mmCIF file of C-alpha atoms in Angstrom:
data_model
loop_
_atom_site.group_PDB
_atom_site.id
_atom_site.type_symbol
_atom_site.label_atom_id
_atom_site.label_comp_id
_atom_site.label_asym_id
_atom_site.label_seq_id
_atom_site.Cartn_x
_atom_site.Cartn_y
_atom_site.Cartn_z
ATOM 1 C CA GLU A 1 80.816 143.175 101.657
ATOM 2 C CA ASN A 2 77.383 141.546 101.376
ATOM 3 C CA LEU A 3 76.015 144.726 99.813
ATOM 4 C CA ASN A 4 78.781 144.570 97.192
ATOM 5 C CA ASP A 5 77.886 140.929 96.454
ATOM 6 C CA LEU A 6 74.244 141.910 96.115
ATOM 7 C CA ASN A 7 75.185 144.637 93.623
ATOM 8 C CA VAL A 8 77.125 142.130 91.494
ATOM 9 C CA ILE A 9 74.194 139.719 91.591
ATOM 10 C CA ASN A 10 71.779 142.464 90.567
ATOM 11 C CA ARG A 11 74.019 143.513 87.664
ATOM 12 C CA PHE A 12 74.258 139.861 86.612
ATOM 13 C CA LEU A 13 70.473 139.486 86.678
ATOM 14 C CA ASP A 14 70.143 142.706 84.675
ATOM 15 C CA SER A 15 72.567 141.324 82.091
ATOM 16 C CA LEU A 16 70.278 138.339 81.547
ATOM 17 C CA SER A 17 67.919 140.699 79.731
ATOM 18 C CA ASP A 18 70.537 140.837 76.950
ATOM 19 C CA LEU A 19 69.859 137.158 76.256
ATOM 20 C CA SER A 20 66.975 135.659 74.327
ATOM 21 C CA GLU A 21 63.982 134.590 76.384
ATOM 22 C CA ARG A 22 64.925 130.957 75.813
ATOM 23 C CA GLU A 23 68.545 131.481 76.913
ATOM 24 C CA GLU A 24 67.469 133.366 80.015
ATOM 25 C CA ALA A 25 64.886 130.738 80.954
ATOM 26 C CA VAL A 26 67.353 127.880 80.500
ATOM 27 C CA LEU A 27 70.015 129.551 82.676
ATOM 28 C CA LEU A 28 67.532 130.498 85.386
ATOM 29 C CA THR A 29 66.158 126.964 85.475
ATOM 30 C CA ARG A 30 69.438 125.108 85.048
ATOM 31 C CA TYR A 31 71.249 126.968 87.828
ATOM 32 C CA GLY A 32 68.262 127.408 90.142
ATOM 33 C CA ILE A 33 68.624 131.171 90.146
ATOM 34 C CA GLU A 34 64.942 131.792 90.833
ATOM 35 C CA ASP A 35 64.008 128.864 93.049
ATOM 36 C CA GLY A 36 67.342 127.805 94.544
ATOM 37 C CA GLN A 37 67.007 124.334 92.987
ATOM 38 C CA PRO A 38 69.622 123.725 90.258
ATOM 39 C CA LYS A 39 68.511 121.149 87.729
ATOM 40 C CA SER A 40 70.328 118.761 85.430
ATOM 41 C CA ALA A 41 70.259 119.238 81.675
ATOM 42 C CA LYS A 42 67.978 116.206 81.540
ATOM 43 C CA GLU A 43 65.484 117.785 83.961
ATOM 44 C CA VAL A 44 65.538 121.074 82.064
ATOM 45 C CA SER A 45 65.082 119.276 78.749
ATOM 46 C CA PHE A 46 61.969 117.589 80.150
ATOM 47 C CA ILE A 47 60.562 120.923 81.358
ATOM 48 C CA TYR A 48 61.033 122.619 77.976
ATOM 49 C CA GLY A 49 60.314 119.598 75.805
ATOM 50 C CA VAL A 50 63.634 119.587 73.958
ATOM 51 C CA SER A 51 66.688 117.350 73.981
ATOM 52 C CA GLU A 52 69.491 117.550 76.525
ATOM 53 C CA VAL A 53 71.823 118.466 73.665
ATOM 54 C CA THR A 54 69.642 121.462 72.854
ATOM 55 C CA ILE A 55 69.668 122.583 76.496
ATOM 56 C CA ARG A 56 73.461 122.291 76.648
ATOM 57 C CA ARG A 57 73.811 124.207 73.388
ATOM 58 C CA VAL A 58 71.490 127.012 74.539
ATOM 59 C CA GLU A 59 73.321 127.147 77.880
ATOM 60 C CA SER A 60 76.708 127.292 76.161
ATOM 61 C CA VAL A 61 75.689 130.111 73.822
ATOM 62 C CA ALA A 62 74.163 132.097 76.693
ATOM 63 C CA ILE A 63 77.292 131.744 78.835
ATOM 64 C CA LYS A 64 79.492 132.827 75.922
ATOM 65 C CA LYS A 65 77.336 135.920 75.516
ATOM 66 C CA LEU A 66 77.617 136.728 79.227
ATOM 67 C CA ARG A 67 81.387 136.251 79.103
ATOM 68 C CA HIS A 68 81.730 138.733 76.252
ATOM 69 C CA PRO A 69 83.961 141.568 77.526
ATOM 70 C CA THR A 70 81.283 144.260 77.228
ATOM 71 C CA ARG A 71 78.785 142.297 79.299
ATOM 72 C CA TYR A 72 81.341 140.883 81.717
ATOM 73 C CA ASN A 73 82.785 144.328 82.407
ATOM 74 C CA ARG A 74 79.291 145.701 83.021
ATOM 75 C CA ILE A 75 78.691 142.985 85.611
ATOM 76 C CA LYS A 76 82.058 143.545 87.325
ATOM 77 C CA GLU A 77 82.098 147.359 87.237
ATOM 78 C CA LYS A 78 81.767 149.340 90.466
ATOM 79 C CA GLU A 79 83.135 146.545 92.616
#
């Protein structure tokens, strides 16, 4: 079962390449995907030098893209 989870995670990480560099960076930073340290929108806004509203907007757009059926199905396939 852990191998299956790893496959889903790898497909998810691959799907991040469909996002803009900014969207990918915000999600990776916000959710601590690379360093295991999730950060608040305020912390991420400080890192990237933009407002919290901008971070939330970028995050929202990126998540909507990932939830699109074609991307979501690609992440979930082969489970």
